[in-house]
mmCIF file of C-alpha atoms in Angstrom:
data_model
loop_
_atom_site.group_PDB
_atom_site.id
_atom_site.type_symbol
_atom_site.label_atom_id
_atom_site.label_comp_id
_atom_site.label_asym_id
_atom_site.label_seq_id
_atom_site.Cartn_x
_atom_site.Cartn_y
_atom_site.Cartn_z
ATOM 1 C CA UNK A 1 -21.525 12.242 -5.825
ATOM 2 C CA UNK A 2 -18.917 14.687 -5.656
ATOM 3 C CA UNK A 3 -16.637 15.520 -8.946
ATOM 4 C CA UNK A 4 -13.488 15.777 -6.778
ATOM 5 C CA UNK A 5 -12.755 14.306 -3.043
ATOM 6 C CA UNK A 6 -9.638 15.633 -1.159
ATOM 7 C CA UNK A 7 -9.187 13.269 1.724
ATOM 8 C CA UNK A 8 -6.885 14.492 4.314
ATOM 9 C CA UNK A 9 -6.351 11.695 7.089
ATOM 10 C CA UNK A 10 -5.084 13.985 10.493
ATOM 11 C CA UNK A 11 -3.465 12.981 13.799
ATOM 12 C CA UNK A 12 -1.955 16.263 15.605
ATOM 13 C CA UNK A 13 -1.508 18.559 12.174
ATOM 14 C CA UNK A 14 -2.826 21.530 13.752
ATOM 15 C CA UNK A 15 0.678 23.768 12.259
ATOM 16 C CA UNK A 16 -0.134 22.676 9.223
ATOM 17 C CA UNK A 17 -3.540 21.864 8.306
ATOM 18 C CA UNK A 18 -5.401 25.430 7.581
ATOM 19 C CA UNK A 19 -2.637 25.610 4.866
ATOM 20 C CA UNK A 20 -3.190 22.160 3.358
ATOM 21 C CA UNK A 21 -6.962 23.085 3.112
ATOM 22 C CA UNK A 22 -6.490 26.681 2.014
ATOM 23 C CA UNK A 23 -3.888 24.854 -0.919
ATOM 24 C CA UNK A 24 -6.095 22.751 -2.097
ATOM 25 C CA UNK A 25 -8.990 24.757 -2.345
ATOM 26 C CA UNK A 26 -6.977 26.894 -4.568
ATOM 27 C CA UNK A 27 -5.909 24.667 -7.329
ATOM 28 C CA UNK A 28 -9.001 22.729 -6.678
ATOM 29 C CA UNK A 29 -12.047 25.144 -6.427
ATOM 30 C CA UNK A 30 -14.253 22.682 -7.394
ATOM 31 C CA UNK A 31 -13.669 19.868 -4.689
ATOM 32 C CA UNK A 32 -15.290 18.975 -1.414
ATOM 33 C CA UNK A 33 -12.553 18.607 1.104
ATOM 34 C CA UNK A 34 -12.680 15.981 3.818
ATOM 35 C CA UNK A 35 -10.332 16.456 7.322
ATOM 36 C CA UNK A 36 -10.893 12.750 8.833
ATOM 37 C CA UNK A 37 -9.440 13.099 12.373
ATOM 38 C CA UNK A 38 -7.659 10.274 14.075
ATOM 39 C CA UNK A 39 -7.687 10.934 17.683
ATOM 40 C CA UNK A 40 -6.201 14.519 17.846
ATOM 41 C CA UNK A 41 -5.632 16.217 21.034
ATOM 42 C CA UNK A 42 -4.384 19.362 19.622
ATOM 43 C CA UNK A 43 -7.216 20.793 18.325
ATOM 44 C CA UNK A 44 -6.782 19.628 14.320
ATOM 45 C CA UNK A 45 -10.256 19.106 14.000
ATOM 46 C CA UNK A 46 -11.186 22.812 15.420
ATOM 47 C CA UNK A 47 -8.572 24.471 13.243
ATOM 48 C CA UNK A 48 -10.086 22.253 10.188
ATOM 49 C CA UNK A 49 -13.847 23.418 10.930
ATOM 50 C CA UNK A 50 -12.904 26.960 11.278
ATOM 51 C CA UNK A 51 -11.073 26.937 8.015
ATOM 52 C CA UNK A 52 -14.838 25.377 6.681
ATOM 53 C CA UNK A 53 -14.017 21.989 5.705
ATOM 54 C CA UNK A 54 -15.995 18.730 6.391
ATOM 55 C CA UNK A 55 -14.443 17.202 9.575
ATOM 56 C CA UNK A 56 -15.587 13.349 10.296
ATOM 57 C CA UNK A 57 -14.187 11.216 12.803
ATOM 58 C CA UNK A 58 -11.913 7.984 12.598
ATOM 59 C CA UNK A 59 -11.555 6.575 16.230
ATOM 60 C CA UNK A 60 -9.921 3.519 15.816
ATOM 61 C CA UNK A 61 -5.886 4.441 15.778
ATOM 62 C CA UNK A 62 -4.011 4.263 12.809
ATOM 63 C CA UNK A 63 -3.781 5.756 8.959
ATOM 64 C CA UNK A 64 -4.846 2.400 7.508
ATOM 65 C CA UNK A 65 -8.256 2.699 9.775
ATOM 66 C CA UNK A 66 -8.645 6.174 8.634
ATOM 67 C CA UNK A 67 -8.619 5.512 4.995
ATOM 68 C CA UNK A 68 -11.041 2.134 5.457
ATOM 69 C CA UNK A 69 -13.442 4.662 6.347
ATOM 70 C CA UNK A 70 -12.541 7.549 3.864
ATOM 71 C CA UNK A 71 -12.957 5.035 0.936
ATOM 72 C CA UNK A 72 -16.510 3.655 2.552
ATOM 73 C CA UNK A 73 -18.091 7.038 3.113
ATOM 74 C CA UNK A 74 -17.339 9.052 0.353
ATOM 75 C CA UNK A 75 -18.307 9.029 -3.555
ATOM 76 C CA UNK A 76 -16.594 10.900 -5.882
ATOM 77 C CA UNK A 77 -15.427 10.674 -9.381
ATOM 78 C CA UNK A 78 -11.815 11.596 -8.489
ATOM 79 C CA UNK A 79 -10.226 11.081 -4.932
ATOM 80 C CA UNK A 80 -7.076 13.101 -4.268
ATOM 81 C CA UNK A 81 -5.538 11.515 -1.166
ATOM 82 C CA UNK A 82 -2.647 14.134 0.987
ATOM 83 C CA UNK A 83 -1.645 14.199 4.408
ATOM 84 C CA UNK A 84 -2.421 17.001 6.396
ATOM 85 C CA UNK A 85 1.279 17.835 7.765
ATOM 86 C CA UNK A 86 2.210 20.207 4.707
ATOM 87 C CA UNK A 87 4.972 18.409 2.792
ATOM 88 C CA UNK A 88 3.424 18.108 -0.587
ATOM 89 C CA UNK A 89 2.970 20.507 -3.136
ATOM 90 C CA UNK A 90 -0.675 21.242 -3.763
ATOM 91 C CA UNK A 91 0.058 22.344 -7.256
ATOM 92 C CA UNK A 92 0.553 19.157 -8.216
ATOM 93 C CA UNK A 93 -3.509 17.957 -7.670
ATOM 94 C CA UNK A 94 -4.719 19.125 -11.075
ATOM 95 C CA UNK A 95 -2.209 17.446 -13.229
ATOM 96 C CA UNK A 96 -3.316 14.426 -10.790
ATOM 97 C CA UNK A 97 -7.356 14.839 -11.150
ATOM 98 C CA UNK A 98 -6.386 14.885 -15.150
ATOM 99 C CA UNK A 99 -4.733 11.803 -15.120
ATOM 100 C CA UNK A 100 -7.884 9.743 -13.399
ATOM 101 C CA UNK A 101 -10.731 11.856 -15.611
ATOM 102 C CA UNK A 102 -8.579 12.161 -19.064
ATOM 103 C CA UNK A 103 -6.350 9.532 -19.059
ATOM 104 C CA UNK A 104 -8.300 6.792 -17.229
ATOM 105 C CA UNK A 105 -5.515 6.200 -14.882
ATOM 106 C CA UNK A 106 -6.385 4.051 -11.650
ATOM 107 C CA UNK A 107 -4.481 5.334 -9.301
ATOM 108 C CA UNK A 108 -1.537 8.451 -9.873
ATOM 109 C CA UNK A 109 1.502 8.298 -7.438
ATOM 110 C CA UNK A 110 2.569 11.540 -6.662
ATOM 111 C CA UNK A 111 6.187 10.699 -6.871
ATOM 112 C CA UNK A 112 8.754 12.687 -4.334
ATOM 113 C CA UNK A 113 11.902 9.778 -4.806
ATOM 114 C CA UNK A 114 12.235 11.316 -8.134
ATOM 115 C CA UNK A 115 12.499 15.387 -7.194
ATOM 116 C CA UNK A 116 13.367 16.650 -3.892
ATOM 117 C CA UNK A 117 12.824 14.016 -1.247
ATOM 118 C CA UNK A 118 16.526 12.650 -0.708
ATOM 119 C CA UNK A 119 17.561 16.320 -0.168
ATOM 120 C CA UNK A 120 14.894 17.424 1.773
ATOM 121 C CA UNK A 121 14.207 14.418 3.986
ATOM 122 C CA UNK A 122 16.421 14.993 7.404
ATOM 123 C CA UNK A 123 15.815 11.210 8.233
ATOM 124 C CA UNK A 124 18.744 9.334 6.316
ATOM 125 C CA UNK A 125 16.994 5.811 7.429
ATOM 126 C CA UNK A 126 14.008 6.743 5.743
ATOM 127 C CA UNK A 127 16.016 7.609 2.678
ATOM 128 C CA UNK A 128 17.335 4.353 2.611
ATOM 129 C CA UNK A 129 14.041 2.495 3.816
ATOM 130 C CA UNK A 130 12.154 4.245 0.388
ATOM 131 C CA UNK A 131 14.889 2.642 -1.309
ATOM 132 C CA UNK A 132 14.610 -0.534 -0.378
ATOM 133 C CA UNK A 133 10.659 -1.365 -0.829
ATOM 134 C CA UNK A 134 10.506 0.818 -4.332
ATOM 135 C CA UNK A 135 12.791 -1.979 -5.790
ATOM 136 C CA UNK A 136 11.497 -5.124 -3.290
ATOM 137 C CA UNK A 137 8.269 -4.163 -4.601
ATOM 138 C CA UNK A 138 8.904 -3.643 -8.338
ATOM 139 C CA UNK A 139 11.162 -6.680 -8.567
ATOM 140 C CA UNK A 140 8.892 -8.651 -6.960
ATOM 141 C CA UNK A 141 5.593 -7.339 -8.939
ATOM 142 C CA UNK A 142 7.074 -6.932 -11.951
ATOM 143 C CA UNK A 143 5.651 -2.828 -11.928
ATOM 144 C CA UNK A 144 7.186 0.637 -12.036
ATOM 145 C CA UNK A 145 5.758 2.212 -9.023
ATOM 146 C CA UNK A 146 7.766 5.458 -8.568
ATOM 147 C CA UNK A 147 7.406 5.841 -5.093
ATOM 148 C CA UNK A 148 6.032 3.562 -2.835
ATOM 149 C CA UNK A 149 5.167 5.244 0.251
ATOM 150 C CA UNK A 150 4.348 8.408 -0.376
ATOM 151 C CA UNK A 151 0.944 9.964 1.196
ATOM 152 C CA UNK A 152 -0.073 12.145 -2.163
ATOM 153 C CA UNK A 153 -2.248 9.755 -4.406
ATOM 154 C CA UNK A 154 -4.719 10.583 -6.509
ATOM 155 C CA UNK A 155 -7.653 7.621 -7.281
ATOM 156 C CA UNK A 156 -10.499 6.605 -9.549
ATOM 157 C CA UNK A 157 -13.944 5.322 -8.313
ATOM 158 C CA UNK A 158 -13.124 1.639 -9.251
ATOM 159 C CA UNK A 159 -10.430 1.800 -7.006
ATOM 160 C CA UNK A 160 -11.260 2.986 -3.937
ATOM 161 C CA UNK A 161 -14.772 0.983 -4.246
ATOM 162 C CA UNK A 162 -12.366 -2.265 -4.595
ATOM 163 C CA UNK A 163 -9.506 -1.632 -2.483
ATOM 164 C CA UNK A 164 -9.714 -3.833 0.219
ATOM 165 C CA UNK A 165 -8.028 -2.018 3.037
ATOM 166 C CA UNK A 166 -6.540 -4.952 5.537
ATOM 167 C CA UNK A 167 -3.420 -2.285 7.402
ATOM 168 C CA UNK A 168 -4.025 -0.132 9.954
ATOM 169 C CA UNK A 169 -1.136 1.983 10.006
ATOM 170 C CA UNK A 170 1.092 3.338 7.651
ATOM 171 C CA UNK A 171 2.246 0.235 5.480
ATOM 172 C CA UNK A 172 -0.960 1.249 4.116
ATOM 173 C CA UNK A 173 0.590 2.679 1.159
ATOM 174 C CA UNK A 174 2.603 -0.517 0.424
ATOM 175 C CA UNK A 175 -0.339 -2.329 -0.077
ATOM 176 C CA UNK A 176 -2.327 0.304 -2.359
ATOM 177 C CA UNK A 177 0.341 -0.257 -4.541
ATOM 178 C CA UNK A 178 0.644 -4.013 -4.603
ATOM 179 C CA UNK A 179 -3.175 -4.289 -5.314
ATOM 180 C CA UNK A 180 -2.993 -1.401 -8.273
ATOM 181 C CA UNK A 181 0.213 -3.700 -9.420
ATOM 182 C CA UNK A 182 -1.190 -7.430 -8.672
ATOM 183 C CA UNK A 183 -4.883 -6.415 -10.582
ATOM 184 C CA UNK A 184 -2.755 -4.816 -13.522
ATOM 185 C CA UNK A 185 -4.588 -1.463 -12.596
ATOM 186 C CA UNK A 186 -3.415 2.005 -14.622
ATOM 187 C CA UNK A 187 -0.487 3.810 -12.471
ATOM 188 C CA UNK A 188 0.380 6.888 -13.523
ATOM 189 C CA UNK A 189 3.479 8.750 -11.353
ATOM 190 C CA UNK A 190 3.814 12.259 -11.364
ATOM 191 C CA UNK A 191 6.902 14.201 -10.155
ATOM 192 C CA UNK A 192 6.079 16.450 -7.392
ATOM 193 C CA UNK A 193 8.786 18.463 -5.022
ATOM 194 C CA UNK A 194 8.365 17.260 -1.676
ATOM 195 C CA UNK A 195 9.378 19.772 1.408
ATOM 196 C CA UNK A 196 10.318 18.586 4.699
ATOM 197 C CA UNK A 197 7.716 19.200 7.565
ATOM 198 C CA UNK A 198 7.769 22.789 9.332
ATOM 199 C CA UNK A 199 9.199 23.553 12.462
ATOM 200 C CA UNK A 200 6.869 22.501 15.284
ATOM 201 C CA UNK A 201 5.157 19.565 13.155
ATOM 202 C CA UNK A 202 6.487 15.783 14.241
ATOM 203 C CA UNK A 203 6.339 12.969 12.428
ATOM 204 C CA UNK A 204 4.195 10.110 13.291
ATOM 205 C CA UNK A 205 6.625 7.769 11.909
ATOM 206 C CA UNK A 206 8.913 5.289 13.926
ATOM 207 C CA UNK A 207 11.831 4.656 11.667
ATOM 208 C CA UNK A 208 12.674 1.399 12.599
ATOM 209 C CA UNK A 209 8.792 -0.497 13.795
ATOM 210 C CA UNK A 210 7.211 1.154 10.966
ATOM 211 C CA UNK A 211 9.689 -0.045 8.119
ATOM 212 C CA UNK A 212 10.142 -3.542 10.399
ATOM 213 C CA UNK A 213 6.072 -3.311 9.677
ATOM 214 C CA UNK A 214 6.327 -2.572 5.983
ATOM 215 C CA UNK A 215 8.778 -5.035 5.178
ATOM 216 C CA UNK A 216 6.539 -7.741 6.946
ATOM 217 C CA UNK A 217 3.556 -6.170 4.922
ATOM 218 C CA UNK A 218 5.723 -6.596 1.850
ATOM 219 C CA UNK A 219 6.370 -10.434 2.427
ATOM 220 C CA UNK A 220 2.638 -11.026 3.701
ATOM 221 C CA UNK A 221 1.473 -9.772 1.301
ATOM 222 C CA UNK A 222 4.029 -11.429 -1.441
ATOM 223 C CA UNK A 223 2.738 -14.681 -0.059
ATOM 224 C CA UNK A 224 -0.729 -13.675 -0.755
ATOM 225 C CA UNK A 225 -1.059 -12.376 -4.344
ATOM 226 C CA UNK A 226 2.338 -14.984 -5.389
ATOM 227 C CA UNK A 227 1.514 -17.806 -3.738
ATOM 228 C CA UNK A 228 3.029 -20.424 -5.981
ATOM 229 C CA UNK A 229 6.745 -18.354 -6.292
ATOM 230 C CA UNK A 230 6.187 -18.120 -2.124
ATOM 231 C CA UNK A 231 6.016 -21.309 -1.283
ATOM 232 C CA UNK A 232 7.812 -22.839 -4.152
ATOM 233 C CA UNK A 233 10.920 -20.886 -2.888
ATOM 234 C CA UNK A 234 9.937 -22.309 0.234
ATOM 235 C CA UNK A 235 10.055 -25.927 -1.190
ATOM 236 C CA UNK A 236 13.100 -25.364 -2.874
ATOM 237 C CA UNK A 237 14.659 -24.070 0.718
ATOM 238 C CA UNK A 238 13.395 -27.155 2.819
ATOM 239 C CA UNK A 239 14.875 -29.687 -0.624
ATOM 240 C CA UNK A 240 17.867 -28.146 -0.146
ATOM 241 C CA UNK A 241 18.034 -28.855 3.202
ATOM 242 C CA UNK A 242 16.991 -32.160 3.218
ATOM 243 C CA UNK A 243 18.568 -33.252 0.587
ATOM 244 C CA UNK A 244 21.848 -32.011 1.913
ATOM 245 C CA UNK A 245 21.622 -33.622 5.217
ATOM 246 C CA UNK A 246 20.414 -36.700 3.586
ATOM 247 C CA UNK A 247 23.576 -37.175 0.935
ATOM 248 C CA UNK A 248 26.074 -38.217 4.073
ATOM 249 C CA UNK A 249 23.685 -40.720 5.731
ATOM 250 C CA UNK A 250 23.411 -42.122 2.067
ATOM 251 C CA UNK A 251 26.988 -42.471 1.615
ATOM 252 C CA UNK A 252 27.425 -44.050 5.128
ATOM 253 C CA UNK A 253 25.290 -46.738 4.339
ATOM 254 C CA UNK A 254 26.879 -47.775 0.738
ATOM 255 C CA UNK A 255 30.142 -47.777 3.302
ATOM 256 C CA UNK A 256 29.320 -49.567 5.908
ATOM 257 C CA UNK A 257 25.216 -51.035 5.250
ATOM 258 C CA UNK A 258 24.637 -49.403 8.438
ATOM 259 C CA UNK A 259 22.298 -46.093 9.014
ATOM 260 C CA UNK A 260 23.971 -44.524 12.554
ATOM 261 C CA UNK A 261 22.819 -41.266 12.110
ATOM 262 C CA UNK A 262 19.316 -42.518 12.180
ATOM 263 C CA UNK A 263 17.566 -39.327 13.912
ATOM 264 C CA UNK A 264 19.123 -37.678 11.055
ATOM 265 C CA UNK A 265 17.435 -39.608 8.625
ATOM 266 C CA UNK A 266 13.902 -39.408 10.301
ATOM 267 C CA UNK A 267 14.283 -35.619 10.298
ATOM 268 C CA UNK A 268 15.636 -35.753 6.812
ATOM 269 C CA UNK A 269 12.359 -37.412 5.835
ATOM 270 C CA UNK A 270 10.141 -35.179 7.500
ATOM 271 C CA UNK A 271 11.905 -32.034 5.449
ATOM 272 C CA UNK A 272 11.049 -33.883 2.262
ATOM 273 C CA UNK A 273 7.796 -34.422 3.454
ATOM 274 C CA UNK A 274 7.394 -30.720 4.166
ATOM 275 C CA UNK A 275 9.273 -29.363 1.076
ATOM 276 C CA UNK A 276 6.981 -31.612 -1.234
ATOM 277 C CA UNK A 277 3.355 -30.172 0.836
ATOM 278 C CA UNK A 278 4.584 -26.549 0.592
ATOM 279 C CA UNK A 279 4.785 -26.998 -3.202
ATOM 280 C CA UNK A 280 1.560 -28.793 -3.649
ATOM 281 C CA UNK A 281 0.476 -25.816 -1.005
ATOM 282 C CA UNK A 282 1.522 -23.106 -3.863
ATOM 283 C CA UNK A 283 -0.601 -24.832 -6.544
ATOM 284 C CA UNK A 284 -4.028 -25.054 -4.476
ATOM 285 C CA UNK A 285 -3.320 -21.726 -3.267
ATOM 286 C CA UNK A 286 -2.401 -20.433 -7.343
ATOM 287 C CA UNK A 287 -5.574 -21.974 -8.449
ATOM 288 C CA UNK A 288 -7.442 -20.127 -5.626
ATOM 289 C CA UNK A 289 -5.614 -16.549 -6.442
ATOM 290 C CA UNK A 290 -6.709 -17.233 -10.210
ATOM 291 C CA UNK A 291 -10.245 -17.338 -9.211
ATOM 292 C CA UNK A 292 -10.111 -14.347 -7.208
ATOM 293 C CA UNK A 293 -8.697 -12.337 -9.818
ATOM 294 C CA UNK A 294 -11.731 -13.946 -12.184
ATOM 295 C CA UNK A 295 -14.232 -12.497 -9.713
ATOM 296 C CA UNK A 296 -12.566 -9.326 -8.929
ATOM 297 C CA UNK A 297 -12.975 -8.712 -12.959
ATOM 298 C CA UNK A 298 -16.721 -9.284 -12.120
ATOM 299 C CA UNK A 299 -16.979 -6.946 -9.620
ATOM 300 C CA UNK A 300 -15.024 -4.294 -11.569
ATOM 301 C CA UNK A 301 -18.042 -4.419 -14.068
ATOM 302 C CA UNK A 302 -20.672 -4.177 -11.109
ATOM 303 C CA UNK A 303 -18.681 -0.975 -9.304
ATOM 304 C CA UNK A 304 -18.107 0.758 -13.315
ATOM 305 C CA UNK A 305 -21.948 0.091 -13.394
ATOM 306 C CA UNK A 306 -22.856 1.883 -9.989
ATOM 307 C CA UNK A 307 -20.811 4.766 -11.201
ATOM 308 C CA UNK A 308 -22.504 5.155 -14.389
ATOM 309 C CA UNK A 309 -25.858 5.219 -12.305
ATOM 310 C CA UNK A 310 -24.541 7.411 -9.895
ATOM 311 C CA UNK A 311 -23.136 9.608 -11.854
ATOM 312 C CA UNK A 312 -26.480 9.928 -13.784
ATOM 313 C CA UNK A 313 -28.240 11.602 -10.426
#
């Protein structure tokens, strides 16, 4: 097992990655580095050899694939996770690592929202997209998640062993931090200044799909750790409704004893109907989400016992 893991998922960084290696083998002498290359037709994964890192292989496209694999193939006491494209501050890593082996922090945001990003960032959309699911995501959660998004995390062994990684792309990060938030895991934030990528390195990023993606993650994902609030708002939505439609065909008939809106009344019905199983949906479904967060306690135990044994070797 390895004391220190810096993952660096890579699609096309070959401007930047020899730097993001030769960083973080500065401040972090004593890691193992990882490149895992998605798919790269610029020659990342040659520049990352030649700089003598361990290069694996991620086929599958997209950064949520990448890190599924990351997470299953390597052990390590403290994961430090950056992309490869040169906009995060190395320096930051050992303040990071200290957090996860000192403080027993979970999982340490390495938070750009609160430095450097709004100034440095060129894309305004992405300013405002940041914005958005930082307080969707707090407000819904009930957490104080810095930054969101952002590709510089640092992890413990319990985390990564129990993260079940269900993205493929980038609304990745959304859901690392609704799992550290919904399993009331340690989240530690620390400030880093973020720089803007260098000339001749492009973004992955679509502005629009990807945050139309994250915002869908956001709400999937709402309706999967909340289930009662989701589908009791839901409920209250389709009552409304119903009930509303339903008040005039009432007051007709203590008029006139005569329903002659009657297709309104069937539908009317049917709402009711639907409002009333979409509530009795969110209690099953609570009861179930209770459980799993009973046996996810479990297997914390079992993964803090593998470590100990591991760590033993």
């Amino acid at each position: 097992m390895d004391k220190i893991a810096v993952l660096i998922p890579c699609y096309n960084e070959s401007k930047t990655v020899k730097k993001v290696v030769e960083d973080f083998r500065r401040e972090l002498p004593e890691a193992v580095v990882y490149v895992y290359d998605n798919n790269s037709t610029d020659g990342t994964d040659e520049i990352a050899k030649a700089a003598g890192v361990t290069v694996r292989y991620e086929h599958q496209q997209g950064k949520g694939n990448v890190i599924r694999r990351m997470f299953r193939e390597v052990d390590a006491r403290v994961y430090v996770m950056v992309d490869g494209d040169d906009t995060y501050p190395a320096e930051a890593a050992p303040e990071m690592v200290k957090r996860i082996l000192e403080d027993q922090a979970d999982m340490v945001v390495g938070d750009r929202l609160s430095s450097t990003y709004y100034t440095e960032n060129k894309r305004p959309f992405h300013n405002f997209g940041n914005f958005l699911v930082k307080n969707c995501i707090n407000r819904f959660f009930d957490t104080n998640i810095q930054d969101i998004m952002t590709g510089y995390r640092a992890f413990s062994y319990s985390f990564v062993k129990t993260f079940p990684v269900l993205s493929h792309g980038f609304d990745i990060e959304t859901e690392m931090s609704i799992h550290a938030a919904d399993k009331h895991m340690q989240v530690d934030n620390v400030i880093v200044d973020y720089r803007d990528r260098p000339e001749g390195s492009v973004s992955k990023l679509n502005t629009f799909s990807d945050g139309f993606k994250v915002l869908l993650r956001i709400l999937n994902l709402y309706k999967n750790y909340k289930p009662f609030c989701f589908f009791s708002i839901l409920s209250a939505v389709l009552g409304a409704l119903g009930i509303g439609f339903l008040i005039p065909v009432i007051v007709e008939y203590v008029e006139i004893g005569l329903v002659p809106k009657f297709p309104t009344l069937i539908v009317c019905c049917f709402v009711l109907i639907a409002a009333l199983q979409s509530l009795f949906a969110g209690l099953v479904l609570q009861s179930i989400e209770q459980k799993n967060k009973q046996d996810f306690e479990m297997l914390l135990i079992q993964v803090q016992n593998m470590y100990e044994e591991k760590c033993k070797r």
